[in-house]
Coordinates of C-alpha atoms in Angstrom, one line a residue:
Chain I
X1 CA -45.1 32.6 32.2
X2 CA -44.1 36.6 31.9
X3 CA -45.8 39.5 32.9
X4 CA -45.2 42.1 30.1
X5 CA -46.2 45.7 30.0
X6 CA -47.7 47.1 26.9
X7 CA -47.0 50.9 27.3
X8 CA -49.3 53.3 25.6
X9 CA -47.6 57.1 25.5
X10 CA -49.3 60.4 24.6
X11 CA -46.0 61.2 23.3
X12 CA -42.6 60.5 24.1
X13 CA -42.7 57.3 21.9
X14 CA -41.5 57.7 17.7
X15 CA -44.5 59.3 15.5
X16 CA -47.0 56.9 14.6
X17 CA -47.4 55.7 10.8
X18 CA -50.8 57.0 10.6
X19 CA -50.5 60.1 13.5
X20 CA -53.6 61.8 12.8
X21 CA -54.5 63.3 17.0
X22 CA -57.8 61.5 17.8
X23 CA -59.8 64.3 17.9
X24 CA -59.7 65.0 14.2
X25 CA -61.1 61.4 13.7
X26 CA -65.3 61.2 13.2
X27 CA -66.9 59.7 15.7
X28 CA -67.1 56.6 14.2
X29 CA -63.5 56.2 13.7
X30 CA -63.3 56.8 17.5
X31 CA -66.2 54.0 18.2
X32 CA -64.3 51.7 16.1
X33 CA -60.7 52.1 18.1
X34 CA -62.6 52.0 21.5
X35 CA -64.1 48.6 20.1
X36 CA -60.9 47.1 18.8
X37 CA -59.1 48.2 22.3
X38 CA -62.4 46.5 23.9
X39 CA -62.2 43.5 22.0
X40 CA -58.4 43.1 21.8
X41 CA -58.9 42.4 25.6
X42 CA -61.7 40.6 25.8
X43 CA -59.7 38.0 23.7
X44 CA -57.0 38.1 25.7
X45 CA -59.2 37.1 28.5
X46 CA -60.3 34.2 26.5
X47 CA -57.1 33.1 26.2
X48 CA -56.1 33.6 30.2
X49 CA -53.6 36.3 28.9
X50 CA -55.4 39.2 30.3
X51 CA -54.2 40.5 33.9
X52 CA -54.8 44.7 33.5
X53 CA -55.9 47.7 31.4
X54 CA -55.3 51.0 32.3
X55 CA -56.0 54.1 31.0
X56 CA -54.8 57.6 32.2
X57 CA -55.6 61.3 32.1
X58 CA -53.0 63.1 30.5
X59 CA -52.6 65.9 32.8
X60 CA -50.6 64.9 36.3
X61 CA -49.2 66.8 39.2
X62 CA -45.7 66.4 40.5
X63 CA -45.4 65.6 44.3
X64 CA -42.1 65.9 46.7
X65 CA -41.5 65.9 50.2
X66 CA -40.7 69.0 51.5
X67 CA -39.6 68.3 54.9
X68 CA -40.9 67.2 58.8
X69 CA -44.2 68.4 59.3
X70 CA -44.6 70.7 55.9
X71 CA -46.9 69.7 53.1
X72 CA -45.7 67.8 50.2
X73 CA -44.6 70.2 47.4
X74 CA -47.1 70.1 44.2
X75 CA -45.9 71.6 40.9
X76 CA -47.0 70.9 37.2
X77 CA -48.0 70.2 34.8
X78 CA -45.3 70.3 33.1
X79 CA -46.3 70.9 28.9
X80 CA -42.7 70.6 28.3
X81 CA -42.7 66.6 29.8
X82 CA -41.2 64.7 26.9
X83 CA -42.8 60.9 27.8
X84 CA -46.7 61.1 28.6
X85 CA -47.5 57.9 29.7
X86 CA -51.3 57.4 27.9
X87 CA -52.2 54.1 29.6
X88 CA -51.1 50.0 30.1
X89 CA -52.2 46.9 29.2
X90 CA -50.8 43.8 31.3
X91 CA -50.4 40.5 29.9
X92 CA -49.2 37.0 31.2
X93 CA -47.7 35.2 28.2
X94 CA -45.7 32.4 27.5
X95 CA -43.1 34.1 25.7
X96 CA -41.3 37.2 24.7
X97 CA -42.2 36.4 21.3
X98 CA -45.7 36.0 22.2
X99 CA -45.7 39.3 24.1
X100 CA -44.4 41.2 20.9
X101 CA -46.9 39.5 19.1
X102 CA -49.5 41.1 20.7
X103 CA -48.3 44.4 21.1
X104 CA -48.1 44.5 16.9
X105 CA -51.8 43.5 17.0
X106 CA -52.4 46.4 19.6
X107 CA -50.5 48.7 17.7
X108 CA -52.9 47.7 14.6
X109 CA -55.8 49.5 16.2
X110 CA -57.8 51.5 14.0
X111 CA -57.5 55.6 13.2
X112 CA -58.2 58.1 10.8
X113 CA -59.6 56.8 7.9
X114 CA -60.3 53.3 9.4
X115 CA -56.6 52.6 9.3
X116 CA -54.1 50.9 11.7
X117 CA -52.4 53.6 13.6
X118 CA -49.2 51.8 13.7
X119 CA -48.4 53.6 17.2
X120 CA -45.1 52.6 18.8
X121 CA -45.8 51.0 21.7
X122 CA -43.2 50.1 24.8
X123 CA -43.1 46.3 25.6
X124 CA -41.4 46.4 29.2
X125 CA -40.7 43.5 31.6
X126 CA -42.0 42.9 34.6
X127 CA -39.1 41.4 37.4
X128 CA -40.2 38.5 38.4
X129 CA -40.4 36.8 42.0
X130 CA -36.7 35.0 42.7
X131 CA -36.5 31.4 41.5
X132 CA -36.1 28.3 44.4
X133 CA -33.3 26.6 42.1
X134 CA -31.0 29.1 42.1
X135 CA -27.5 26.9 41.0
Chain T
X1 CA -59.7 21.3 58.1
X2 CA -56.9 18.9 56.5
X3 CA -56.8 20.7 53.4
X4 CA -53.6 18.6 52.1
X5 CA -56.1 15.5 52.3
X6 CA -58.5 16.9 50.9
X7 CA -56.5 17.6 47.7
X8 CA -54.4 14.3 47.6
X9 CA -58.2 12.6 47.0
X10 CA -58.4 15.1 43.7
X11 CA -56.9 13.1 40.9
X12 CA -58.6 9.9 42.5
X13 CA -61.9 11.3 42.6
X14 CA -61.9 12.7 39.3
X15 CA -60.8 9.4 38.0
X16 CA -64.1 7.9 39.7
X17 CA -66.2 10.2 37.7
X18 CA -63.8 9.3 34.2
X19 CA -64.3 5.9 34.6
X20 CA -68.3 6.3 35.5
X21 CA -68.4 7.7 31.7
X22 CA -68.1 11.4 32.5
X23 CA -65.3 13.3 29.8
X24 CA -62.6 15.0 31.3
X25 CA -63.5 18.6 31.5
X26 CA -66.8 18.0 32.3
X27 CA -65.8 15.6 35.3
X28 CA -63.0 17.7 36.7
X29 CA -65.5 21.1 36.4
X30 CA -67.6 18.8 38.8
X31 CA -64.9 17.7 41.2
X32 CA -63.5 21.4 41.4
X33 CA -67.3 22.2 42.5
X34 CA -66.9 19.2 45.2
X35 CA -63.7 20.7 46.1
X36 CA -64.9 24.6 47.0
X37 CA -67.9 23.1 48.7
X38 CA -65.5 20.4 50.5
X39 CA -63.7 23.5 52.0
X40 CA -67.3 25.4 52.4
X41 CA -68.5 22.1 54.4
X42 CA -66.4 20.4 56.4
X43 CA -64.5 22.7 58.7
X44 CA -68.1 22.6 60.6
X45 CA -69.0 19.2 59.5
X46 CA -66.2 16.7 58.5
X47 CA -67.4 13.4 56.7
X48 CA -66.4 10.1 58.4
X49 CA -65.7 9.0 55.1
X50 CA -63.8 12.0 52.5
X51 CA -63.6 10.1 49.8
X52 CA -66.7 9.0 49.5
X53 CA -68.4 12.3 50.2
X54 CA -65.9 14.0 47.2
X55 CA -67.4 11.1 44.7
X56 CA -70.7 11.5 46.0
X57 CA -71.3 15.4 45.3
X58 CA -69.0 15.5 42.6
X59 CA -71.1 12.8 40.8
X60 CA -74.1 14.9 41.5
X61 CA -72.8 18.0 40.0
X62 CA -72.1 16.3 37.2
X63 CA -75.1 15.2 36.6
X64 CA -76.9 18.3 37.6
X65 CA -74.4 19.9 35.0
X66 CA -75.2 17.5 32.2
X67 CA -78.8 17.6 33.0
X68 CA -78.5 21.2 32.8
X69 CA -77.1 21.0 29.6
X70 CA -79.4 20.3 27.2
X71 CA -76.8 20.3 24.2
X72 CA -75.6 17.4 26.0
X73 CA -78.6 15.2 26.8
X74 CA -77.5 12.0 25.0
X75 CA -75.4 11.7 28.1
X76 CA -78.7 11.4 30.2
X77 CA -78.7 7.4 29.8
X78 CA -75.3 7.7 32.3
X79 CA -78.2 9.3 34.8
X80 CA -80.7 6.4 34.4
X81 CA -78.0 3.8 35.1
X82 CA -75.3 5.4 37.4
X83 CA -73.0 2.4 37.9
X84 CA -72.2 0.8 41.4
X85 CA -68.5 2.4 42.1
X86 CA -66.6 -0.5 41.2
X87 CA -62.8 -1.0 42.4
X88 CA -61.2 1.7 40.8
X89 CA -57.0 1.8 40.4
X90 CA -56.9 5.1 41.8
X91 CA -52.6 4.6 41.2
X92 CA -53.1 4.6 38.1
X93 CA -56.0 6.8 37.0
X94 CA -53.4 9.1 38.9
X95 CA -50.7 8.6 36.6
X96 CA -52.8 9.2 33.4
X97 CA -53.9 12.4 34.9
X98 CA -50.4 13.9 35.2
X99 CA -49.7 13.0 31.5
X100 CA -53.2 14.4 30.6
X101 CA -52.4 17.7 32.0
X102 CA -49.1 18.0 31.0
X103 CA -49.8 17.6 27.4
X104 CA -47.8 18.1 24.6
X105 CA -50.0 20.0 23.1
X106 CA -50.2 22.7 26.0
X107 CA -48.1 25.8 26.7
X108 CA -46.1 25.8 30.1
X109 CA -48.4 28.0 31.5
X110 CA -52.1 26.2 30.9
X111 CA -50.0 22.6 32.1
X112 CA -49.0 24.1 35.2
X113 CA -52.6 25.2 35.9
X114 CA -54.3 22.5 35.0
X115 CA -52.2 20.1 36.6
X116 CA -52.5 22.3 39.8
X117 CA -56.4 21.9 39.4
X118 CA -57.2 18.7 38.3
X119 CA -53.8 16.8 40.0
X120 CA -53.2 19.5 42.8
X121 CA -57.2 20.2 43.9
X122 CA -55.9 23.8 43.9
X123 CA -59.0 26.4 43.3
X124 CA -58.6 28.4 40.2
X125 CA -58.9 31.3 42.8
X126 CA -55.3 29.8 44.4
X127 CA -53.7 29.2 41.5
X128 CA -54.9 32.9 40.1
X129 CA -53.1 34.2 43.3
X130 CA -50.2 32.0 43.1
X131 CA -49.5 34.0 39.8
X132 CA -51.0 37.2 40.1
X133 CA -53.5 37.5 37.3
X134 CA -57.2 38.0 37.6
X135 CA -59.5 35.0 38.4
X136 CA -61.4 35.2 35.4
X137 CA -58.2 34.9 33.2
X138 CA -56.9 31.7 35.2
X139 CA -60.2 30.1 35.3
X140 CA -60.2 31.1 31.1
X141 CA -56.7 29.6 31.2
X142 CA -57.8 26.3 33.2
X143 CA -60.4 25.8 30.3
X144 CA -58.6 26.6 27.5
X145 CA -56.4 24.1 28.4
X146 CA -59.1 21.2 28.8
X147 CA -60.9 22.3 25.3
X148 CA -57.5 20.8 24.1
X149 CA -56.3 17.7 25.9
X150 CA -60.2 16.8 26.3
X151 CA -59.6 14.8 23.2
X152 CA -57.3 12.9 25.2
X153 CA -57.8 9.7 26.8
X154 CA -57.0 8.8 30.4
X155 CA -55.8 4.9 29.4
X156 CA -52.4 6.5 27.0
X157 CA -49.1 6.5 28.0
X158 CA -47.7 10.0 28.3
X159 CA -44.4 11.1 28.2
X160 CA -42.8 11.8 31.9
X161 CA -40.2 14.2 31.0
X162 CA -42.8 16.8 30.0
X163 CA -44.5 16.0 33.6
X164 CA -41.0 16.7 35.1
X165 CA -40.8 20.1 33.6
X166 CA -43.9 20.8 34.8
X167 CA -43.7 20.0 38.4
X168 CA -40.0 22.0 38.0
X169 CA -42.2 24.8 37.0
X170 CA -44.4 24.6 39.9
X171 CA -41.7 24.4 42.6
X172 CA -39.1 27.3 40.6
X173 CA -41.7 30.0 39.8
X174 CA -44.5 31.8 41.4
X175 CA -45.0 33.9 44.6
X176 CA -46.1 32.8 47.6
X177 CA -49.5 33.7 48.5
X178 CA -51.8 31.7 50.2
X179 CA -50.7 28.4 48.2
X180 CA -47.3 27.1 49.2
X181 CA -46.1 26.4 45.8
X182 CA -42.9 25.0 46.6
X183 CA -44.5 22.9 49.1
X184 CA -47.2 21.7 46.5
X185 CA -44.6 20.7 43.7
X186 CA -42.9 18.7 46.1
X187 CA -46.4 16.8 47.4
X188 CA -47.4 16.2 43.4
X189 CA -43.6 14.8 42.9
X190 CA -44.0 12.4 46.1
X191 CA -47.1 11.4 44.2
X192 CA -45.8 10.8 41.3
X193 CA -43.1 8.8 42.3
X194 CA -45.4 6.6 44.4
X195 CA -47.1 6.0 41.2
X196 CA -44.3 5.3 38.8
X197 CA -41.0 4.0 39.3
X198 CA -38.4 5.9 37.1
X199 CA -35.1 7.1 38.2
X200 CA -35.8 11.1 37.1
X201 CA -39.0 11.2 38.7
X202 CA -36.6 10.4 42.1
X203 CA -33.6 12.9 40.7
X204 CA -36.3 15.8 40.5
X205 CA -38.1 14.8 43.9
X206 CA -34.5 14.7 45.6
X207 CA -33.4 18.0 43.9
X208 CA -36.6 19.8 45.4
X209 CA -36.1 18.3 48.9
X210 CA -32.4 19.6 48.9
X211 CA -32.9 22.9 47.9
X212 CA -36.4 23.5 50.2
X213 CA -34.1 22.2 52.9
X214 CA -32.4 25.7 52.5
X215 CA -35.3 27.8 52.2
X216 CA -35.5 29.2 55.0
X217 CA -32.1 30.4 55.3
X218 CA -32.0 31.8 51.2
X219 CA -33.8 35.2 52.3
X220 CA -33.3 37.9 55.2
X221 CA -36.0 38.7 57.1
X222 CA -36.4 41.9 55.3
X223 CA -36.5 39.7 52.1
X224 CA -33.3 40.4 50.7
X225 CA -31.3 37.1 49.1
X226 CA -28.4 35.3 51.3
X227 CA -26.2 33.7 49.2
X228 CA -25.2 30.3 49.1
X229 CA -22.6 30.9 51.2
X230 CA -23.4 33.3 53.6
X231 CA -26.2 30.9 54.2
X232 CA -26.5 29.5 58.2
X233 CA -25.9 25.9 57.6
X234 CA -27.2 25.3 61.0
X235 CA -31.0 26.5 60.0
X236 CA -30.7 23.8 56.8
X237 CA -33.5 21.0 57.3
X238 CA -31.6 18.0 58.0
X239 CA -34.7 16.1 57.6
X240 CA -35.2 17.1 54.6
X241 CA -31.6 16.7 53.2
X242 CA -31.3 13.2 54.5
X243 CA -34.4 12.1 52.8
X244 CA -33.0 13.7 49.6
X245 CA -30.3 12.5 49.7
X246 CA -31.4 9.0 50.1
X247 CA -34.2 9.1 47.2
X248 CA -30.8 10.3 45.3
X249 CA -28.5 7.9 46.1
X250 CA -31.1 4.9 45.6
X251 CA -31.6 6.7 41.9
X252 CA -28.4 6.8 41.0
X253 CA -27.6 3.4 41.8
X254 CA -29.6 2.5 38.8
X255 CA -27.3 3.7 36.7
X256 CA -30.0 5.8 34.7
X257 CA -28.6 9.5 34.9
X258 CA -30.7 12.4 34.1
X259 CA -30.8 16.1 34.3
X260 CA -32.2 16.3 37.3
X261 CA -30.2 13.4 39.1
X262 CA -27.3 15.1 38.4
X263 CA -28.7 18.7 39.2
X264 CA -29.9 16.9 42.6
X265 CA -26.3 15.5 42.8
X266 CA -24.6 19.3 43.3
X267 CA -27.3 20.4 45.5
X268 CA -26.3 16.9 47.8
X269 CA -22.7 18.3 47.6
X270 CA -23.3 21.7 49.2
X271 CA -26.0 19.9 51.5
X272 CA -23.4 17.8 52.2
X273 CA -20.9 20.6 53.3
X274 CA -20.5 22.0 56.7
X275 CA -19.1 24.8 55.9
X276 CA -18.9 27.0 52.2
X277 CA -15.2 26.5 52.7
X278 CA -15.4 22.5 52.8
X279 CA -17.3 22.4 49.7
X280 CA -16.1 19.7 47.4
X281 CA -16.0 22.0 44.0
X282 CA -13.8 19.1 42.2
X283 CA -17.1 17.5 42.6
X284 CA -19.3 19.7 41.8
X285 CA -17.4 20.8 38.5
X286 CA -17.2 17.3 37.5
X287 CA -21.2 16.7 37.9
X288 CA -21.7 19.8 36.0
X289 CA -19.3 18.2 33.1
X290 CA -22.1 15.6 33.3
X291 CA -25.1 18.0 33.2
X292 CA -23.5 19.8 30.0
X293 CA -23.3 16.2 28.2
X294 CA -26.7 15.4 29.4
X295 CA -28.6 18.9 28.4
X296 CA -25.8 21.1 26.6
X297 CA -27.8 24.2 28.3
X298 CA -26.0 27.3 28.7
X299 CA -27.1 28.4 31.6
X300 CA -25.5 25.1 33.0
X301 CA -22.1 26.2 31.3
X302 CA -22.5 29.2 33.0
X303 CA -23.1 27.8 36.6
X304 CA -20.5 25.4 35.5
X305 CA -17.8 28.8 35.1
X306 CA -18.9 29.6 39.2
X307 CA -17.4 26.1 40.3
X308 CA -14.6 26.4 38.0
X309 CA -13.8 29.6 39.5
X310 CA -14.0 28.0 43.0
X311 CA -12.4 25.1 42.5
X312 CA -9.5 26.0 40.5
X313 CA -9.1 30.3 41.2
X314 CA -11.2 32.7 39.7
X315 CA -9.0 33.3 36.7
X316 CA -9.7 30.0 35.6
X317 CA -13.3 30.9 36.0
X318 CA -12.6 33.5 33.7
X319 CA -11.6 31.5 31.0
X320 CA -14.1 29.4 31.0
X321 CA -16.8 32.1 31.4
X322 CA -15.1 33.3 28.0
X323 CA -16.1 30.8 26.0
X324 CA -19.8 32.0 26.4
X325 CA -22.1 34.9 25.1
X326 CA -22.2 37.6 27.3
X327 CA -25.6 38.2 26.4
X328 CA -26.4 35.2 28.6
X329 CA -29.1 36.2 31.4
X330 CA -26.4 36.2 34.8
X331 CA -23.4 36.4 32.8
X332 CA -22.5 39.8 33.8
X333 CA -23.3 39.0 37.3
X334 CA -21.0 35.6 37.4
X335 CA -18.0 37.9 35.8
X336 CA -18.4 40.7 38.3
X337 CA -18.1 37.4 41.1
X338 CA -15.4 36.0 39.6
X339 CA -13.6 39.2 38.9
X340 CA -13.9 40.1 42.8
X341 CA -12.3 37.0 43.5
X342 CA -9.7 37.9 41.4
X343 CA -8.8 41.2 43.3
X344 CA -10.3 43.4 40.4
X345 CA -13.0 45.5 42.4
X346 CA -13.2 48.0 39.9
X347 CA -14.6 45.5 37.3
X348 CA -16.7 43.9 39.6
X349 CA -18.4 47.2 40.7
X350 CA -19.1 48.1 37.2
X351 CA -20.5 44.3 36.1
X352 CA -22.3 44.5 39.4
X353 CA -23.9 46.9 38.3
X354 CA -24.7 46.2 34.5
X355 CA -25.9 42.9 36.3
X356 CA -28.3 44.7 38.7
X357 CA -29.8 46.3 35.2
X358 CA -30.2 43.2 33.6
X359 CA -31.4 41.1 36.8
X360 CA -34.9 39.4 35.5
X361 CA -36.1 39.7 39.9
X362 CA -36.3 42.3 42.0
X363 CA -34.6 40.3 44.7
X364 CA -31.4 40.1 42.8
X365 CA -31.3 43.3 41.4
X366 CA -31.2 44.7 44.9
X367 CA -28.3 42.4 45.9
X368 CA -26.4 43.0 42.7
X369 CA -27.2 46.7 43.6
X370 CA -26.2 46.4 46.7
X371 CA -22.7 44.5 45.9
X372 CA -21.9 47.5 43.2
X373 CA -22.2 49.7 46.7
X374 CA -20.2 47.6 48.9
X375 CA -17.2 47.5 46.2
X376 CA -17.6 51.4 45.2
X377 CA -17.2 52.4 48.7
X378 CA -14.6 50.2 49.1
X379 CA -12.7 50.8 45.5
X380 CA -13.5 54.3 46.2
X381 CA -15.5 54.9 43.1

């Protein structure tokens, strides 16, 4: 029992196999990927895997304090970011196997052409709550 | 509302409905129903008689749930002739259920939650909090898990090791939310070793009643971990250790050790110890010598390293943390220990550290972070 983090970057990640940008997919191709993401987790909720999917916009804003009784500092967006975070899926597996497992069939997802992307995708941790039997 | 009664009658009542004819999932669907409308009812209206109220509307929604079912109408002769509720050995029917739910067949994850439901009378909404994952994919989980031990029969005898590890799950992972889960493990143990007599069944009951004992002592109040021995002995639940110690002693005498006898045995020993300074380590080494015969783990070998390090100096610690893969989760942050002891800050603040990047808890990273600190200001960087 692991939470795991499925990471899905706009770019910061290695180049996909098949990195054709989605907007020079048809529309079809589009409708397909949104239906394999959509079914992908419906699965997972089958199987009681399922705990969160997120996607984000790609454009952010970069907050910092800037002092007692100033507003926060805004700046960005920064084009020259390297890692664009693109969205999350969180799972509750068994295994780090399993976890890995999944993320291949996630990275399978369709593209141009009908074709798996083959994305990279960032399988990350989550730290846990302290075990009671600690020696 | 006495909730814990209310779920100790679970795995009797759902053993009614099994041996009325009712299959597994079907029956403990119904009794979960009795169970959410149980804690809907009776703060306002408490029965006179719990037990029978339980069998009584979890009976009905079983039937209303079979009726409902039309796929399922050859189980409509069970309506025309509901049998008188005979005597049922609700000890038994008990036992069955553990082994039932901790299957073979499932993963960790599905036995802990359906042995939380159908054993525990947990909702799926509790056990969804417990671990932080939506309702739906618990509930999905729960079900999942019944599709394949329905097959099952209640009258087979199971294997209680795998109900062990279970119940070890229970009470050694999770968060506290609403559902104490520590708590819980160690009411389903007491269950189960009122239902079967078996030396491991006591070794894992003990282990859990020693190290609860401590629990209130293991974090700060800001949540941050106290070790072991930093701990205040005087806040340990005597209670709690005496009986543990007890159930252990009477286990051991029947000469049937087990992991979790011997595990319980170290726990007795720092239970045992007024102070971290008094701590018989000779002891403690020598029941982990037992442990690594018994289960060859490495994570034991590794704990076993920390005692060797105590009792005979940290440099024999050393050598025998040597002899294992550093790739070990807590290696790093056993050498950075042991290399304190040994006068070495500088390696110790930099294993602190790797530890604090490897630690699988937030809880520990922040106290391996925190010892890196203490030694760096101290060493100087």
């Amino acid at each position: 029992m692991a939470k795991y983090l499925l990471l899905k970057h706009y770019r910061g990640g290695p180049a996909a196999v098949n990195d054709v940008p989605m907007d020079r997919w048809t529309p079809e191709e589009i409708s397909a990927h949104m239906q394999y993401m959509h079914d992908f987790a419906a699965r997972l909720e089958g199987t009681g895997e399922f705990v969160d999917g997120q996607a984000l916009a790609p454009e952010g804003t970069w907050v910092r304090y800037d002092g007692e009784g100033r507003p926060p500092v805004t700046d960005g967006p920064f084009a020259e970011t390297k890692d664009l975070i693109a969205g999350w899926m969180v799972i509750d597996v068994d295994s780090y196997e399993r976890a890995i497992e999944l993320a291949g069939e996630l990275s399978a997802a369709p593209g141009a052409g009908g074709k798996p992307i083959h994305e990279w995708l960032e399988v990350r941790p989550f730290l846990t709550a302290p075990p009671t039997i600690t020696e | 509302m006495d909730e814990a009664l209310l779920r100790s009658l679970t795995p009797t009542v759902l053993g009614v409905l099994v041996r009325r004819g009712a299959d597994f999932a079907a029956a403990e669907d119904a009794v979960q129903d009795a169970l959410v409308e149980a804690l809907r009812v009776w703060p306002a209206d408490p029965p006179r008689d719990p037990k029978g109220w339980l069998v009584t509307v979890a009976w009905r929604r079983f039937l209303d749930a079979t009726r409902a079912d039309a796929a399922r109408r050859r189980r409509e002769d069970l309506v025309d002739e509901e049998p008188a509720p005979g005597p049922v050995p609700a000890v038994d029917d008990t036992l069955q259920l553990y082994f039932l739910c901790a299957h073979p067949s499932l993963t960790p994850s599905s036995a802990v939650a359906l042995t939380l439901r159908a054993v525990g009378g947990l909702t799926t909404r509790q056990i969804a909090q417990a671990y932080l994952v939506p309702e739906a994919t618990m509930a999905q989980r729960i079900s999942r898990a019944k599709r394949t031990v329905s097959g099952g029969r209640l009258d087979q005898p199971g294997d209680v090791a795998t109900v062990l590890r279970v119940l070890y799950l229970v009470f050694n992972e999770g968060y506290s939310g609403d559902v104490d889960l520590a708590a819980e493990a160690i009411r389903l143990t007491r269950q189960l070793a009122a239902a079967i007599d078996h030396p491991e069944v006591a070794g894992l009951l003990a282990l859990m009643l020693l190290h609860h004992a401590r629990r209130a002592t293991r974090t700060a109040p800001d949540g941050s971990l106290v070790p072991l021995a930093e701990q205040d002995r005087r806040r340990w639940d005597t209670t709690s250790i005496a009986e543990g110690v007890e159930i252990l002693q009477a286990a051991l005498a029947r000469d049937r050790l087990g992991e979790f006898q011997a595990q319980a045995a170290i726990a007795a020993l720092h239970a045992d110890a007024p102070t971290a300074e008094e701590t018989d380590w000779v002891q403690i080494v020598e029941w982990y010598d037992e442990l690594t015969r018994l289960t060859d783990s490495p994570v034991v070998r590794l704990n076993r390293a920390v005692a060797v390090g105590e009792a005979d100096g940290p440099r024999a610690g050393l050598a025998a943390l040597a002899a294992l893969d550093d790739s070990l989760p807590r290696h790093a942050a056993v050498a950075a220990y042991l290399h304190e002891r040994d006068g070495d800050l500088a390696t110790a603040a930099r294993l602190y550290a790797e530890a604090a990047r490897r630690a699988p808890n937030l809880a520990e990273r922040d106290h391996l972070t925190r010892q890196a600190a203490r030694l760096n200001a101290r060493w100087g960087r």
